[in-house]
Amino acid sequence: SQLEMALRGGSSLLRSLARLTNSHAAVSSRLSSGNHRQPVDYSLLNHTKSVVLGDVRLFSTSPRAFNVATELSEALKHEIDAEKDLEAQHPAASPTMFPGFAVTTKEAEVRLTKTHGNESILVVFNVNHSVEIAEEFEDPNNTPAPVALPPFSIEITKGDERLCFQLELVEAEQPGEYDFQVEEFYIAPAVKGADEDVPSHVYATSGKYIDSTIQELLYVRYLEERGFDGEFLKNLVAFASSHEHKLYINLLNKMKAFIAK
C-alpha cells in the first residue's frame, strides 16, 4: 500500500541520515583527538547533502552550523598544538648538521654549497611531498614522527663543466640509516649567471646501468671523498624532516589566519 511504501522510504531515509551523521562524527573525532598528521581515510568523508528516494530528493532537516569557519579554526588549533608538541620532541633543523657547507633555505628549497679543492659543490633538495606516512600503526594514538626523504641533486663544477647526479634517498637495512640510489648522471655546461637549467640537448644516462667497478669508484668513493657518506645522509634526513615539519606547522597557521579573515 502507499502507506507501507512511505514507511519503508522513511526508514531508508533515517538509515541514510544516520550514516551521514556517523561519518561526520568520525571525522570530527579525529580532528579533535590531538593526533598529528595521519593518512586521510576518504571513506569517512561524505559530501552528500541530500538523500534520493526514487525521483524525490529529500534534504536533511537537521540544523546546519551557522559558520563552518569557527569549527575549522578550532580543529586547526588542535592540530597546530599537537604538531608543536611533536616538534618539541625532536631536534630543530640547524646548519651545523652539515659541517663545511653553507646552508640556505627558501621556503621548501634547501641549498648546500662548499668548495673542495678547485671544485664548487652544490646540493639542492626540496621537501615538498617528501613525507610518506604509513597507512597503519600498532597504536593509532601514538603514530611515529614523519620522516622526509626528499630526492636531491649534487653538482660538482670544475672550470666550464659540471658533473651532475640526481639521487633518491632510501632507507637502509639498519634502522635509522639511509642510502641513496643514483637515478641519472650527466655532464653539463657550468652555470652562467642566474640560469641553472641544463640544456635539453645534454645527454643523461640512468644510474642503474653501469659497470660495477665504475659504480663503486664513482658512486661510493668519489662522492665519499667529497663528504657524501652515511653520516651526511642521516643529517640530510634529519634536517629535511625538521624543516618540512616546521613548514607544515607554518602552513596550518597561515590557514587558520586565512579562515579568520
Coordinates of C-alpha atoms in Angstrom, one line a residue:
S1 CA 0.0 0.0 0.0
Q2 CA 1.1 3.6 -0.3
L3 CA 1.4 3.9 3.5
E4 CA 3.8 0.9 3.6
M5 CA 5.9 2.3 0.8
A6 CA 6.1 5.6 2.6
L7 CA 7.1 3.9 5.9
R8 CA 9.8 1.9 4.0
G9 CA 11.0 5.1 2.4
G10 CA 11.2 6.9 5.7
S11 CA 13.1 4.1 7.3
S12 CA 15.6 4.1 4.4
L13 CA 16.0 7.9 4.8
L14 CA 16.7 7.6 8.5
R15 CA 19.3 4.9 7.9
S16 CA 21.0 7.1 5.3
L17 CA 20.9 10.1 7.6
A18 CA 22.4 8.0 10.4
R19 CA 25.3 7.0 8.1
L20 CA 25.9 10.7 7.3
T21 CA 25.9 11.6 11.0
N22 CA 28.2 8.8 11.9
S23 CA 30.6 9.8 9.1
H24 CA 30.6 13.4 10.3
A25 CA 31.2 12.3 13.9
A26 CA 34.1 10.1 12.9
V27 CA 35.8 13.0 11.1
S28 CA 35.1 15.4 14.0
S29 CA 36.5 12.9 16.5
R30 CA 39.7 12.5 14.6
L31 CA 40.2 16.2 14.1
S32 CA 39.8 16.9 17.8
S33 CA 41.9 14.0 19.0
G34 CA 45.1 16.0 19.0
N35 CA 46.9 13.4 16.9
H36 CA 49.4 14.7 14.4
R37 CA 49.3 14.0 10.7
Q38 CA 47.7 10.8 9.5
P39 CA 46.7 9.4 6.1
V40 CA 43.3 10.6 5.0
D41 CA 40.6 7.9 5.1
Y42 CA 38.4 9.1 2.3
S43 CA 35.7 6.5 3.2
L44 CA 34.9 8.8 6.2
L45 CA 34.3 11.8 4.0
N46 CA 30.8 12.3 2.6
H47 CA 29.9 15.5 0.8
T48 CA 26.3 14.4 0.1
K49 CA 23.8 16.9 1.4
S50 CA 20.6 15.1 0.5
V51 CA 19.2 11.6 0.0
V52 CA 17.4 10.5 -3.1
L53 CA 14.4 8.2 -2.8
G54 CA 13.1 7.3 -6.2
D55 CA 12.8 10.6 -8.1
V56 CA 12.3 12.6 -5.0
R57 CA 15.2 14.4 -3.4
L58 CA 14.8 14.7 0.4
F59 CA 17.1 17.2 2.2
S60 CA 18.1 16.8 5.9
T61 CA 16.1 18.8 8.3
S62 CA 18.8 18.8 11.0
P63 CA 20.1 22.3 11.9
R64 CA 23.2 23.3 10.0
A65 CA 26.2 25.0 11.6
F66 CA 25.9 28.8 11.2
N67 CA 29.5 29.1 10.1
V68 CA 32.0 26.3 9.5
A69 CA 34.9 28.7 9.9
T70 CA 34.6 28.6 13.7
E71 CA 34.7 24.8 13.8
L72 CA 37.5 24.7 11.3
S73 CA 39.6 27.2 13.2
E74 CA 39.2 25.1 16.4
A75 CA 40.2 22.0 14.5
L76 CA 43.3 23.7 13.1
K77 CA 44.2 25.0 16.6
H78 CA 44.1 21.4 17.9
E79 CA 46.3 20.2 15.0
I80 CA 48.8 23.0 15.5
D81 CA 49.1 22.3 19.2
A82 CA 49.7 18.6 18.5
E83 CA 52.3 19.3 15.9
K84 CA 54.1 21.7 18.1
D85 CA 54.2 19.1 20.9
L86 CA 55.7 16.7 18.4
E87 CA 58.2 19.3 17.1
A88 CA 59.5 19.8 20.7
Q89 CA 60.4 16.2 20.9
H90 CA 62.9 16.3 18.0
P91 CA 65.9 18.4 17.2
A92 CA 65.3 21.5 15.1
A93 CA 66.9 21.8 11.7
S94 CA 70.3 23.5 12.0
P95 CA 73.1 24.4 9.5
T96 CA 75.5 22.8 11.9
M97 CA 74.1 19.5 10.7
F98 CA 76.2 20.0 7.6
P99 CA 79.8 20.7 8.6
G100 CA 81.8 22.5 5.9
F101 CA 78.6 23.5 3.9
A102 CA 76.9 26.9 3.8
V103 CA 73.2 26.3 4.1
T104 CA 70.4 28.5 2.7
T105 CA 66.7 27.9 2.6
K106 CA 63.9 29.4 0.6
E107 CA 60.5 28.0 1.7
A108 CA 60.7 24.3 0.7
E109 CA 64.0 24.5 -1.1
V110 CA 67.3 23.9 0.7
R111 CA 70.8 24.5 -0.8
L112 CA 74.1 23.4 0.5
T113 CA 77.3 24.8 -1.0
K114 CA 81.0 24.3 -0.4
T115 CA 84.4 24.1 -2.2
H116 CA 86.6 21.0 -2.5
G117 CA 90.0 21.9 -3.9
N118 CA 89.3 23.5 -7.3
E119 CA 85.7 22.3 -7.3
S120 CA 82.5 24.1 -6.4
I121 CA 79.9 21.7 -4.9
L122 CA 76.1 22.4 -4.8
V123 CA 73.5 20.2 -3.2
V124 CA 69.8 21.0 -3.7
F125 CA 66.7 19.4 -2.3
N126 CA 63.0 20.3 -1.9
V127 CA 60.9 19.0 1.0
N128 CA 57.5 19.3 -0.8
H129 CA 55.8 15.9 -0.9
S130 CA 58.8 14.3 0.8
V131 CA 56.9 12.7 3.7
E132 CA 55.1 9.4 3.4
I133 CA 53.1 8.3 6.4
A134 CA 52.3 4.6 6.8
E135 CA 48.6 3.6 6.5
E136 CA 48.5 1.5 9.6
F137 CA 50.2 1.7 13.1
E138 CA 50.2 -0.7 16.0
D139 CA 48.9 2.2 18.2
P140 CA 46.9 4.8 16.2
N141 CA 47.2 7.2 19.1
N142 CA 51.0 7.1 19.1
T143 CA 52.0 7.4 15.4
P144 CA 55.7 7.9 14.6
A145 CA 57.1 11.3 13.6
P146 CA 57.0 11.9 9.9
V147 CA 60.3 11.3 8.1
A148 CA 61.2 13.3 5.0
L149 CA 63.1 11.5 2.2
P150 CA 63.4 14.2 -0.5
P151 CA 65.2 13.5 -3.8
F152 CA 68.3 15.6 -4.1
S153 CA 70.9 16.6 -6.6
I154 CA 74.7 17.0 -6.4
E155 CA 76.5 19.3 -8.9
I156 CA 80.3 19.3 -8.9
T157 CA 81.7 22.2 -11.0
K158 CA 85.2 22.4 -12.4
G159 CA 86.0 25.1 -14.9
D160 CA 83.3 25.3 -17.6
E161 CA 81.6 22.0 -16.8
R162 CA 79.6 20.4 -14.0
L163 CA 79.1 16.7 -13.2
C164 CA 75.5 16.2 -12.0
F165 CA 73.9 13.4 -10.1
Q166 CA 70.1 13.1 -9.5
L167 CA 69.6 10.9 -6.4
E168 CA 66.8 9.2 -4.4
L169 CA 67.0 8.7 -0.7
V170 CA 66.1 5.2 0.5
E171 CA 66.0 3.6 3.9
A172 CA 68.9 1.2 4.6
E173 CA 68.6 -2.2 6.2
Q174 CA 69.8 -0.9 9.5
P175 CA 67.1 1.2 11.3
G176 CA 67.9 4.9 11.3
E177 CA 70.4 4.5 8.4
Y178 CA 70.0 5.8 4.9
D179 CA 71.4 5.3 1.4
F180 CA 70.9 6.8 -2.0
Q181 CA 70.2 5.5 -5.5
V182 CA 71.6 7.3 -8.5
E183 CA 68.7 7.9 -10.8
E184 CA 70.8 9.6 -13.5
F185 CA 74.0 11.4 -14.1
Y186 CA 75.5 13.6 -16.8
I187 CA 78.0 16.4 -17.6
A188 CA 76.5 19.8 -18.4
P189 CA 77.9 23.3 -19.1
A190 CA 78.7 25.2 -15.9
V191 CA 76.1 27.7 -14.7
K192 CA 76.4 31.1 -16.1
G193 CA 74.6 33.9 -14.2
A194 CA 71.2 33.0 -12.8
D195 CA 70.4 30.4 -15.4
E196 CA 70.9 27.0 -13.8
D197 CA 68.8 25.0 -16.3
V198 CA 70.5 22.1 -18.1
P199 CA 70.2 22.4 -21.9
S200 CA 67.8 19.9 -23.3
H201 CA 70.4 18.6 -25.7
V202 CA 72.6 17.4 -22.9
Y203 CA 72.8 13.6 -22.7
A204 CA 71.9 11.9 -19.4
T205 CA 72.1 8.2 -18.6
S206 CA 70.3 6.1 -16.0
G207 CA 72.4 5.5 -12.9
K208 CA 71.1 1.9 -12.8
Y209 CA 73.1 0.5 -15.7
I210 CA 76.8 1.0 -15.2
D211 CA 79.9 -1.2 -14.8
S212 CA 80.2 -2.4 -11.2
T213 CA 83.8 -1.2 -10.8
I214 CA 82.9 2.3 -12.1
Q215 CA 79.8 2.2 -9.8
E216 CA 81.9 1.6 -6.7
L217 CA 84.5 4.2 -7.7
L218 CA 82.1 6.9 -8.8
Y219 CA 79.0 6.4 -6.6
V220 CA 80.8 5.5 -3.4
R221 CA 84.5 6.5 -3.2
Y222 CA 84.4 9.6 -5.4
L223 CA 81.3 11.0 -3.6
E224 CA 82.6 10.0 -0.1
E225 CA 85.8 11.9 -0.8
R226 CA 83.6 15.0 -1.1
G227 CA 81.7 14.3 2.1
F228 CA 78.7 12.4 0.8
D229 CA 78.7 9.4 3.2
G230 CA 76.3 7.7 5.6
E231 CA 76.6 10.5 8.2
F232 CA 75.8 13.1 5.6
L233 CA 72.7 11.2 4.6
K234 CA 71.4 10.9 8.2
N235 CA 71.9 14.6 8.7
L236 CA 70.1 15.3 5.4
V237 CA 67.1 13.3 6.5
A238 CA 67.1 14.8 10.0
F239 CA 67.3 18.4 8.6
A240 CA 64.7 17.7 5.9
S241 CA 62.3 16.1 8.4
S242 CA 62.6 19.0 10.8
H243 CA 62.4 21.7 8.1
E244 CA 59.3 20.1 6.4
H245 CA 57.6 19.8 9.8
K246 CA 58.2 23.4 10.5
L247 CA 56.8 24.4 7.1
Y248 CA 53.7 22.2 7.8
I249 CA 53.0 24.0 11.1
N250 CA 53.5 27.3 9.4
L251 CA 51.0 26.3 6.7
L252 CA 48.5 25.4 9.3
N253 CA 49.0 28.8 11.0
K254 CA 48.5 30.5 7.6
M255 CA 45.3 28.6 7.0
K256 CA 44.0 29.5 10.4
A257 CA 44.7 33.2 9.8
F258 CA 43.2 33.0 6.4
I259 CA 40.0 31.4 7.7
A260 CA 39.7 34.0 10.4
K261 CA 39.8 36.9 7.9

